[in-house]
Amino acid sequence: MKKLSIGLLMAITTLSFGQKKEVTNAFKAIESNDISTAATQLSAAESILNGNLHLLTPELQEQYYFAKGMLAMKQGKNTEGASYLAKIADLGKSKIYTGRDSNKNRVYFVGKTAADASGVTGLKEEKYTPQHLNALINMINPLIQKANNDAINAYNAKNYAEAGKKFEETYYFLAASGQNDGQILYNAALSYMNAKDADRAINAYKKLIDTNYTGVQTSYSAKNKKTGKVENFDKGTWDLVKQSSDYTDFKTETSKNIEQDLYDLYGTLLVDNNRNDEAITFLEKAIAKYPKNARFGTLQGLAYFKAGKTDEFAKSLRATLEKNPNDAMNWYNLGVILSNEEANKEEAKKAFEKAISIDPKMENAYQNLGNLLMGDDSKAVNEIRAAKGAERDRLLEVRRERFKTAIPVFEKWYSINPNNIEVVSMLKGLYQSTKNDAKYNEFKAKEAALKGN
């Protein structure tokens, strides 16, 4: 046991030393513009770390993000590079939670969320001041304006894919300088949607939601008495201008909170792109946050359905209908799910009837209700073929009576859409089976006319 403990201690010591050496070498190499060495040293450091950046001191984390970000930018990957550089500002804005994990490693988690997720207890709060932030800001300030101008030009030219990339690049450059401008990332998300790049749009919306972006902004204005023009100010300047006699009509305007819209867009994108498990988890959060918004329940139900989780889908539909009992589509969907089980046929019938009462022109509801009343006809036909004599006659009569209950439903469907050959053919067959020759001939003629015969 003693040898095992000593060996473990040596492994931990070697790991810590390797981290520091490789990261520092990468940082020095990128400062010297030695791209090849920086890439090699970063690769070696990442091999040792295996994603466990919390094992690096804040100083080494800063060096790592600087080297990683600058390397990506020198390789032409500005957005990726800027996203790494932005983490340097996070080191200064977030509390550092430090302590030792179960393996006695010293750990440094950036922010409470990461600390809580680690499960490590007894962590202490510390603050860290990035050592290279001022130099970084001076370097990226010119890049911010260029990236933003490129984004606007690309958007105006309807090159939405490029606009999305440039808006995102701008966002992360701003973040690297300590500014969090969610509007820029929102522009990126919209651009990606216009470019039909669902994955990038999803990532942008997720980032907005994770950073609690609401879109709420307050603008400050006043009218210049001399010019008669309305001028806009930042809050500090506006407060000073209010003390001047040169301005009047001081106003503030607050933009709409779009957080709920962001939840809707993100959830819809997840469902539309079959990321159903992610959608189900996220929409649970959305429902808890906005319990009166029935659409989130509808979206979650659709995700359950697409994931093949029919029991959960039915439960979700019922919960949604409690909030919005006048949603015909959800009553219809509930009917479809329930009609798959014989024990639920009566409840399914009521669900279809409810859908029709809300939307009398919902053709699918009539079709499914009619099919439900007809029952499993293939099974009935097999039983009739196997039967003989009086039993066969009885089964035939039972089948006819079942068909008679479905005819009014299909007739109503036909009255809504008389040119639908599917319902015309169905009624022709039903009237033939129930021995109504006049109606059979009527719908036979209608069918022929629709087919052009």
Short mmCIF file of C-alpha atoms in Angstrom, two decimals:
data_model
loop_
_atom_site.label_atom_id
_atom_site.label_comp_id
_atom_site.label_asym_id
_atom_site.label_seq_id
_atom_site.Cartn_x
_atom_site.Cartn_y
_atom_site.Cartn_z
CA MET A 1 0.00 0.00 0.00
CA LYS A 2 2.87 2.40 0.76
CA LYS A 3 4.37 1.92 -2.71
CA LEU A 4 0.99 2.54 -4.31
CA SER A 5 0.56 5.82 -2.41
CA ILE A 6 4.05 7.01 -3.32
CA GLY A 7 3.50 6.15 -6.97
CA LEU A 8 0.25 8.10 -7.00
CA LEU A 9 1.92 11.10 -5.42
CA MET A 10 4.65 11.02 -8.05
CA ALA A 11 2.06 10.80 -10.84
CA ILE A 12 0.18 13.83 -9.48
CA THR A 13 3.39 15.83 -9.10
CA THR A 14 4.48 14.96 -12.65
CA LEU A 15 1.07 15.90 -14.03
CA SER A 16 1.16 19.29 -12.32
CA PHE A 17 4.68 20.03 -13.54
CA GLY A 18 3.84 18.92 -17.07
CA GLN A 19 0.82 21.17 -17.19
CA LYS A 20 2.82 24.21 -16.18
CA LYS A 21 5.75 23.56 -18.49
CA GLU A 22 3.75 22.82 -21.63
CA VAL A 23 1.29 25.69 -21.19
CA THR A 24 4.02 28.22 -20.39
CA ASN A 25 6.04 27.07 -23.40
CA ALA A 26 2.98 27.46 -25.65
CA PHE A 27 2.34 30.95 -24.27
CA LYS A 28 5.94 32.04 -24.86
CA ALA A 29 5.93 30.54 -28.34
CA ILE A 30 2.78 32.38 -29.41
CA GLU A 31 4.19 35.63 -28.03
CA SER A 32 7.23 35.03 -30.25
CA ASN A 33 4.97 34.22 -33.20
CA ASP A 34 6.35 30.67 -33.28
CA ILE A 35 3.16 29.04 -34.51
CA SER A 36 4.54 25.54 -34.92
CA THR A 37 6.00 25.34 -31.42
CA ALA A 38 2.85 26.83 -29.88
CA ALA A 39 0.69 24.23 -31.60
CA THR A 40 2.97 21.39 -30.49
CA GLN A 41 3.13 22.56 -26.89
CA LEU A 42 -0.64 23.11 -26.69
CA SER A 43 -1.25 19.64 -28.05
CA ALA A 44 1.08 18.18 -25.45
CA ALA A 45 -0.59 20.15 -22.66
CA GLU A 46 -4.06 19.07 -23.77
CA SER A 47 -2.93 15.46 -23.88
CA ILE A 48 -1.90 15.72 -20.25
CA LEU A 49 -4.93 17.73 -19.12
CA ASN A 50 -7.51 15.61 -20.93
CA GLY A 51 -10.03 18.46 -20.68
CA ASN A 52 -9.41 19.08 -16.96
CA LEU A 53 -8.55 22.78 -17.23
CA HIS A 54 -9.59 23.24 -13.61
CA LEU A 55 -6.26 21.65 -12.67
CA LEU A 56 -4.49 24.77 -13.97
CA THR A 57 -3.96 27.80 -11.78
CA PRO A 58 -5.82 30.93 -12.98
CA GLU A 59 -2.51 32.32 -14.25
CA LEU A 60 -1.90 29.18 -16.32
CA GLN A 61 -5.51 29.14 -17.50
CA GLU A 62 -5.00 32.68 -18.76
CA GLN A 63 -1.83 31.65 -20.57
CA TYR A 64 -3.61 28.63 -22.06
CA TYR A 65 -6.57 30.64 -23.35
CA PHE A 66 -4.27 33.33 -24.72
CA ALA A 67 -2.12 30.81 -26.58
CA LYS A 68 -5.14 28.81 -27.76
CA GLY A 69 -7.01 31.89 -28.94
CA MET A 70 -4.09 33.55 -30.68
CA LEU A 71 -3.12 30.28 -32.39
CA ALA A 72 -6.63 29.86 -33.77
CA MET A 73 -6.66 33.45 -35.04
CA LYS A 74 -3.29 33.05 -36.71
CA GLN A 75 -4.74 29.98 -38.41
CA GLY A 76 -7.59 32.08 -39.77
CA LYS A 77 -10.19 30.86 -37.25
CA ASN A 78 -11.13 34.22 -35.77
CA THR A 79 -14.43 33.23 -34.16
CA GLU A 80 -12.92 30.22 -32.43
CA GLY A 81 -9.92 32.27 -31.36
CA ALA A 82 -12.03 35.11 -30.02
CA SER A 83 -14.14 32.64 -28.01
CA TYR A 84 -11.00 31.41 -26.22
CA LEU A 85 -9.72 34.94 -25.61
CA ALA A 86 -13.10 35.86 -24.12
CA LYS A 87 -12.47 33.32 -21.36
CA ILE A 88 -9.62 35.51 -20.10
CA ALA A 89 -12.11 38.26 -19.25
CA ASP A 90 -14.27 35.61 -17.55
CA LEU A 91 -11.35 34.78 -15.26
CA GLY A 92 -11.41 38.36 -14.01
CA LYS A 93 -15.19 38.71 -13.76
CA SER A 94 -15.94 35.37 -12.10
CA LYS A 95 -15.04 34.11 -8.66
CA ILE A 96 -12.44 31.35 -8.56
CA TYR A 97 -13.34 28.38 -6.37
CA THR A 98 -10.27 26.55 -5.18
CA GLY A 99 -9.54 23.53 -3.02
CA ARG A 100 -8.56 19.89 -3.44
CA ASP A 101 -10.48 17.11 -5.15
CA SER A 102 -10.75 13.50 -3.98
CA ASN A 103 -7.34 12.74 -5.53
CA LYS A 104 -5.75 15.60 -3.56
CA ASN A 105 -5.25 17.64 -6.74
CA ARG A 106 -5.44 21.40 -6.31
CA VAL A 107 -8.40 22.60 -8.37
CA TYR A 108 -9.49 26.01 -9.66
CA PHE A 109 -13.06 26.27 -10.92
CA VAL A 110 -14.14 29.45 -12.71
CA GLY A 111 -17.60 30.47 -11.52
CA LYS A 112 -20.09 28.91 -9.13
CA THR A 113 -21.81 26.83 -11.79
CA ALA A 114 -18.61 24.95 -12.61
CA ALA A 115 -17.76 24.60 -8.93
CA ASP A 116 -21.19 23.19 -8.05
CA ALA A 117 -21.13 20.80 -11.01
CA SER A 118 -17.76 19.40 -9.90
CA GLY A 119 -19.14 17.96 -6.67
CA VAL A 120 -15.96 18.98 -4.85
CA THR A 121 -16.73 20.25 -1.37
CA GLY A 122 -14.93 22.70 0.90
CA LEU A 123 -13.96 25.08 -1.91
CA LYS A 124 -12.85 28.62 -1.06
CA GLU A 125 -13.62 31.74 -3.08
CA GLU A 126 -10.78 33.74 -4.58
CA LYS A 127 -10.44 36.58 -7.07
CA TYR A 128 -8.03 36.74 -9.98
CA THR A 129 -6.92 39.73 -12.02
CA PRO A 130 -5.84 38.77 -15.56
CA GLN A 131 -2.33 39.93 -16.29
CA HIS A 132 -2.63 40.38 -20.05
CA LEU A 133 -6.13 41.82 -20.41
CA ASN A 134 -5.10 45.43 -21.15
CA ALA A 135 -2.68 44.38 -23.86
CA LEU A 136 -5.33 42.05 -25.26
CA ILE A 137 -7.92 44.85 -25.38
CA ASN A 138 -5.52 47.15 -27.25
CA MET A 139 -4.86 44.39 -29.74
CA ILE A 140 -8.45 43.43 -30.47
CA ASN A 141 -10.15 46.86 -30.46
CA PRO A 142 -9.41 47.47 -34.17
CA LEU A 143 -10.62 43.95 -34.96
CA ILE A 144 -13.98 44.55 -33.30
CA GLN A 145 -14.97 47.39 -35.63
CA LYS A 146 -13.78 45.53 -38.71
CA ALA A 147 -15.62 42.34 -37.82
CA ASN A 148 -18.84 44.24 -37.11
CA ASN A 149 -18.62 46.19 -40.39
CA ASP A 150 -17.96 42.96 -42.29
CA ALA A 151 -21.00 41.39 -40.61
CA ILE A 152 -23.31 44.27 -41.54
CA ASN A 153 -22.05 44.33 -45.13
CA ALA A 154 -22.49 40.57 -45.48
CA TYR A 155 -26.01 40.74 -44.04
CA ASN A 156 -27.02 43.57 -46.37
CA ALA A 157 -25.65 41.51 -49.26
CA LYS A 158 -27.80 38.59 -48.03
CA ASN A 159 -24.69 36.51 -47.42
CA TYR A 160 -26.22 35.29 -44.17
CA ALA A 161 -23.74 32.50 -43.45
CA GLU A 162 -20.83 34.95 -43.54
CA ALA A 163 -22.83 37.54 -41.58
CA GLY A 164 -23.49 35.00 -38.83
CA LYS A 165 -19.81 34.15 -38.54
CA LYS A 166 -18.77 37.80 -38.44
CA PHE A 167 -21.43 38.79 -35.90
CA GLU A 168 -20.34 35.88 -33.72
CA GLU A 169 -16.72 36.90 -34.16
CA THR A 170 -17.63 40.45 -33.09
CA TYR A 171 -19.48 39.13 -30.04
CA TYR A 172 -16.50 37.14 -28.80
CA PHE A 173 -14.02 39.94 -29.53
CA LEU A 174 -16.20 42.22 -27.40
CA ALA A 175 -16.38 39.54 -24.70
CA ALA A 176 -12.59 39.29 -24.75
CA SER A 177 -12.44 43.01 -24.00
CA GLY A 178 -14.83 42.54 -21.08
CA GLN A 179 -18.05 43.60 -22.83
CA ASN A 180 -21.11 41.38 -23.07
CA ASP A 181 -23.27 42.54 -26.00
CA GLY A 182 -25.97 39.91 -26.45
CA GLN A 183 -27.58 41.89 -29.27
CA ILE A 184 -24.59 41.06 -31.48
CA LEU A 185 -24.91 37.34 -30.76
CA TYR A 186 -28.67 37.62 -31.38
CA ASN A 187 -27.83 39.09 -34.80
CA ALA A 188 -25.59 36.08 -35.41
CA ALA A 189 -28.39 33.68 -34.48
CA LEU A 190 -30.84 35.39 -36.85
CA SER A 191 -28.25 35.34 -39.63
CA TYR A 192 -27.63 31.62 -39.15
CA MET A 193 -31.36 30.99 -39.28
CA ASN A 194 -31.61 32.91 -42.56
CA ALA A 195 -28.68 30.85 -43.83
CA LYS A 196 -30.55 27.68 -42.74
CA ASP A 197 -27.55 26.70 -40.61
CA ALA A 198 -29.52 25.10 -37.79
CA ASP A 199 -26.57 23.83 -35.75
CA ARG A 200 -24.90 27.24 -35.50
CA ALA A 201 -28.23 28.95 -34.83
CA ILE A 202 -28.93 26.46 -32.03
CA ASN A 203 -25.51 27.09 -30.47
CA ALA A 204 -26.01 30.87 -30.62
CA TYR A 205 -29.48 30.73 -29.04
CA LYS A 206 -28.20 28.38 -26.34
CA LYS A 207 -25.43 30.83 -25.49
CA LEU A 208 -27.95 33.68 -25.27
CA ILE A 209 -30.17 31.68 -22.94
CA ASP A 210 -27.25 30.47 -20.81
CA THR A 211 -26.08 34.06 -20.35
CA ASN A 212 -29.62 35.22 -19.41
CA TYR A 213 -29.95 37.57 -22.37
CA THR A 214 -33.34 39.29 -22.44
CA GLY A 215 -32.89 41.92 -25.12
CA VAL A 216 -33.98 44.59 -22.66
CA GLN A 217 -32.14 47.83 -23.32
CA THR A 218 -32.84 51.34 -22.09
CA SER A 219 -32.19 54.30 -24.40
CA TYR A 220 -31.83 57.87 -23.16
CA SER A 221 -32.70 60.95 -25.21
CA ALA A 222 -33.32 64.66 -24.98
CA LYS A 223 -34.16 67.48 -27.38
CA ASN A 224 -31.51 70.08 -28.10
CA LYS A 225 -33.25 73.45 -27.72
CA LYS A 226 -30.99 75.19 -30.24
CA THR A 227 -31.27 72.63 -33.04
CA GLY A 228 -34.65 71.18 -32.17
CA LYS A 229 -33.21 67.72 -32.77
CA VAL A 230 -33.52 64.74 -30.47
CA GLU A 231 -30.14 63.40 -29.34
CA ASN A 232 -29.34 60.03 -27.76
CA PHE A 233 -27.01 59.64 -24.78
CA ASP A 234 -25.59 56.99 -22.51
CA LYS A 235 -26.99 56.97 -18.97
CA GLY A 236 -24.12 58.92 -17.40
CA THR A 237 -24.12 61.70 -20.00
CA TRP A 238 -27.92 61.89 -19.93
CA ASP A 239 -27.86 62.43 -16.18
CA LEU A 240 -25.40 65.30 -16.67
CA VAL A 241 -27.36 66.81 -19.56
CA LYS A 242 -30.50 66.90 -17.39
CA GLN A 243 -28.77 69.56 -15.32
CA SER A 244 -28.30 71.75 -18.39
CA SER A 245 -30.79 74.36 -19.61
CA ASP A 246 -29.83 73.57 -23.23
CA TYR A 247 -31.99 70.43 -23.39
CA THR A 248 -35.61 69.53 -22.83
CA ASP A 249 -38.00 66.57 -23.31
CA PHE A 250 -35.88 64.06 -21.45
CA LYS A 251 -37.07 60.54 -22.23
CA THR A 252 -36.16 56.95 -21.56
CA GLU A 253 -37.37 53.97 -23.58
CA THR A 254 -37.03 50.33 -22.60
CA SER A 255 -37.11 47.65 -25.27
CA LYS A 256 -39.25 44.51 -25.06
CA ASN A 257 -38.10 41.49 -23.07
CA ILE A 258 -37.58 38.73 -25.67
CA GLU A 259 -36.39 35.97 -23.36
CA GLN A 260 -39.59 33.94 -23.80
CA ASP A 261 -39.26 34.29 -27.59
CA LEU A 262 -35.69 32.98 -27.37
CA TYR A 263 -36.90 29.94 -25.45
CA ASP A 264 -39.51 29.36 -28.16
CA LEU A 265 -37.04 29.70 -31.03
CA TYR A 266 -34.45 27.47 -29.37
CA GLY A 267 -36.96 24.78 -28.43
CA THR A 268 -38.49 24.82 -31.93
CA LEU A 269 -35.08 24.46 -33.57
CA LEU A 270 -34.19 21.51 -31.34
CA VAL A 271 -37.45 19.72 -32.19
CA ASP A 272 -37.31 20.54 -35.90
CA ASN A 273 -33.79 19.13 -36.09
CA ASN A 274 -34.63 15.92 -34.20
CA ARG A 275 -32.51 16.79 -31.18
CA ASN A 276 -35.36 15.37 -29.16
CA ASP A 277 -33.66 14.46 -25.89
CA GLU A 278 -32.12 17.93 -25.67
CA ALA A 279 -35.51 19.44 -26.52
CA ILE A 280 -37.34 17.44 -23.84
CA THR A 281 -34.86 18.49 -21.14
CA PHE A 282 -34.79 22.14 -22.19
CA LEU A 283 -38.56 22.44 -22.58
CA GLU A 284 -39.03 21.08 -19.06
CA LYS A 285 -37.06 24.11 -17.93
CA ALA A 286 -39.10 26.38 -20.22
CA ILE A 287 -42.40 25.04 -18.84
CA ALA A 288 -41.22 25.62 -15.26
CA LYS A 289 -40.14 29.18 -16.10
CA TYR A 290 -43.21 30.06 -18.17
CA PRO A 291 -46.01 27.81 -16.88
CA LYS A 292 -48.76 29.75 -18.68
CA ASN A 293 -47.16 29.30 -22.11
CA ALA A 294 -48.97 26.27 -23.55
CA ARG A 295 -46.73 26.22 -26.63
CA PHE A 296 -43.80 24.87 -24.63
CA GLY A 297 -45.90 21.89 -23.60
CA THR A 298 -46.93 21.36 -27.22
CA LEU A 299 -43.30 21.42 -28.35
CA GLN A 300 -42.27 19.02 -25.60
CA GLY A 301 -45.10 16.69 -26.58
CA LEU A 302 -43.89 16.72 -30.17
CA ALA A 303 -40.36 15.92 -29.00
CA TYR A 304 -41.71 12.97 -26.99
CA PHE A 305 -43.63 11.77 -30.04
CA LYS A 306 -40.64 12.05 -32.37
CA ALA A 307 -38.52 10.22 -29.80
CA GLY A 308 -41.07 7.37 -29.72
CA LYS A 309 -42.05 8.09 -26.10
CA THR A 310 -45.82 7.86 -26.61
CA ASP A 311 -46.80 7.56 -22.94
CA GLU A 312 -44.89 10.72 -22.11
CA PHE A 313 -46.40 12.36 -25.20
CA ALA A 314 -49.94 11.62 -23.99
CA LYS A 315 -49.12 12.90 -20.51
CA SER A 316 -47.64 16.06 -21.99
CA LEU A 317 -50.70 16.62 -24.19
CA ARG A 318 -53.04 16.32 -21.21
CA ALA A 319 -50.98 18.80 -19.22
CA THR A 320 -50.97 21.24 -22.13
CA LEU A 321 -54.71 20.89 -22.65
CA GLU A 322 -55.32 21.75 -19.01
CA LYS A 323 -53.74 25.13 -19.76
CA ASN A 324 -55.32 25.57 -23.16
CA PRO A 325 -58.43 23.40 -23.58
CA ASN A 326 -59.31 25.10 -26.88
CA ASP A 327 -56.33 23.75 -28.80
CA ALA A 328 -57.93 21.59 -31.48
CA MET A 329 -54.63 20.19 -32.74
CA ASN A 330 -53.63 18.91 -29.31
CA TRP A 331 -57.03 17.24 -28.84
CA TYR A 332 -56.54 15.62 -32.23
CA ASN A 333 -53.01 14.46 -31.33
CA LEU A 334 -54.28 13.04 -28.05
CA GLY A 335 -56.94 11.13 -29.97
CA VAL A 336 -54.33 9.67 -32.32
CA ILE A 337 -52.15 8.46 -29.44
CA LEU A 338 -55.05 7.02 -27.44
CA SER A 339 -56.58 5.24 -30.45
CA ASN A 340 -53.57 2.91 -30.58
CA GLU A 341 -54.82 1.05 -27.50
CA GLU A 342 -58.17 -0.77 -27.43
CA ALA A 343 -58.73 0.20 -23.80
CA ASN A 344 -58.47 3.89 -24.69
CA LYS A 345 -60.84 3.88 -27.69
CA GLU A 346 -63.69 5.69 -25.91
CA GLU A 347 -61.37 8.42 -24.62
CA ALA A 348 -59.85 8.70 -28.11
CA LYS A 349 -63.36 9.14 -29.57
CA LYS A 350 -64.06 12.00 -27.15
CA ALA A 351 -60.72 13.63 -28.01
CA PHE A 352 -61.49 13.60 -31.75
CA GLU A 353 -65.00 14.92 -31.10
CA LYS A 354 -63.53 17.72 -28.98
CA ALA A 355 -61.10 18.64 -31.75
CA ILE A 356 -63.98 18.79 -34.24
CA SER A 357 -66.12 20.91 -31.91
CA ILE A 358 -63.29 23.48 -31.76
CA ASP A 359 -62.35 23.25 -35.45
CA PRO A 360 -65.30 21.92 -37.50
CA LYS A 361 -63.18 21.89 -40.65
CA MET A 362 -60.37 19.67 -39.33
CA GLU A 363 -60.49 16.90 -41.95
CA ASN A 364 -57.92 14.68 -40.24
CA ALA A 365 -60.08 14.56 -37.11
CA TYR A 366 -63.11 13.33 -39.10
CA GLN A 367 -60.98 10.75 -40.90
CA ASN A 368 -59.47 9.37 -37.71
CA LEU A 369 -62.77 9.41 -35.83
CA GLY A 370 -64.43 7.54 -38.69
CA ASN A 371 -61.65 4.96 -38.79
CA LEU A 372 -61.89 4.57 -35.02
CA LEU A 373 -65.65 3.85 -35.24
CA MET A 374 -65.08 1.34 -38.05
CA GLY A 375 -62.61 -0.54 -35.87
CA ASP A 376 -60.03 -3.07 -37.05
CA ASP A 377 -61.76 -4.16 -40.24
CA SER A 378 -59.00 -6.50 -41.39
CA LYS A 379 -59.46 -8.51 -38.18
CA ALA A 380 -63.23 -8.52 -38.67
CA VAL A 381 -62.90 -9.75 -42.26
CA ASN A 382 -60.65 -12.62 -41.19
CA GLU A 383 -63.16 -13.66 -38.53
CA ILE A 384 -66.00 -13.56 -41.06
CA ARG A 385 -64.07 -15.71 -43.52
CA ALA A 386 -63.37 -18.28 -40.82
CA ALA A 387 -66.99 -18.42 -39.60
CA LYS A 388 -69.87 -20.43 -41.05
CA GLY A 389 -73.64 -20.34 -41.13
CA ALA A 390 -75.45 -18.26 -38.52
CA GLU A 391 -72.21 -17.09 -36.88
CA ARG A 392 -70.99 -15.71 -40.17
CA ASP A 393 -74.29 -13.85 -40.69
CA ARG A 394 -74.06 -12.43 -37.19
CA LEU A 395 -70.52 -11.15 -37.75
CA LEU A 396 -71.54 -9.59 -41.06
CA GLU A 397 -74.40 -7.75 -39.37
CA VAL A 398 -72.12 -6.54 -36.56
CA ARG A 399 -69.73 -5.20 -39.21
CA ARG A 400 -72.54 -3.42 -41.08
CA GLU A 401 -73.80 -1.77 -37.89
CA ARG A 402 -70.29 -0.60 -37.06
CA PHE A 403 -69.98 0.90 -40.53
CA LYS A 404 -73.33 2.67 -40.13
CA THR A 405 -72.02 4.53 -37.07
CA ALA A 406 -69.00 5.73 -39.09
CA ILE A 407 -70.96 6.90 -42.16
CA PRO A 408 -72.23 10.20 -40.65
CA VAL A 409 -68.65 11.15 -39.73
CA PHE A 410 -67.37 10.50 -43.26
CA GLU A 411 -70.42 12.29 -44.71
CA LYS A 412 -69.49 15.36 -42.66
CA TRP A 413 -65.93 15.13 -43.95
CA TYR A 414 -67.33 14.87 -47.48
CA SER A 415 -69.47 17.99 -46.96
CA ILE A 416 -66.31 19.93 -46.07
CA ASN A 417 -64.29 18.69 -49.03
CA PRO A 418 -66.44 17.01 -51.71
CA ASN A 419 -63.52 16.78 -54.12
CA ASN A 420 -61.43 14.60 -51.83
CA ILE A 421 -61.35 11.25 -53.62
CA GLU A 422 -60.26 9.47 -50.43
CA VAL A 423 -63.50 10.22 -48.58
CA VAL A 424 -65.59 9.62 -51.72
CA SER A 425 -64.08 6.16 -52.16
CA MET A 426 -64.53 5.42 -48.47
CA LEU A 427 -68.24 6.31 -48.59
CA LYS A 428 -68.72 4.26 -51.75
CA GLY A 429 -67.29 1.20 -49.96
CA LEU A 430 -69.29 1.81 -46.78
CA TYR A 431 -72.59 2.13 -48.65
CA GLN A 432 -71.83 -1.03 -50.60
CA SER A 433 -71.10 -2.92 -47.36
CA THR A 434 -74.28 -1.65 -45.71
CA LYS A 435 -76.35 -2.54 -48.84
CA ASN A 436 -77.45 1.01 -49.60
CA ASP A 437 -77.50 0.66 -53.38
CA ALA A 438 -78.67 4.19 -54.15
CA LYS A 439 -75.89 5.81 -52.14
CA TYR A 440 -73.38 3.30 -53.43
CA ASN A 441 -74.20 4.21 -57.04
CA GLU A 442 -74.12 7.94 -56.20
CA PHE A 443 -70.63 7.78 -54.77
CA LYS A 444 -69.44 5.35 -57.42
CA ALA A 445 -70.36 7.99 -60.02
CA LYS A 446 -68.64 10.73 -57.98
CA GLU A 447 -65.51 8.63 -57.71
CA ALA A 448 -65.44 8.02 -61.46
CA ALA A 449 -65.89 11.74 -62.11
CA LEU A 450 -63.02 12.65 -59.81
CA LYS A 451 -60.80 10.06 -61.46
CA GLY A 452 -61.75 11.44 -64.87
CA ASN A 453 -63.28 8.18 -66.05
#
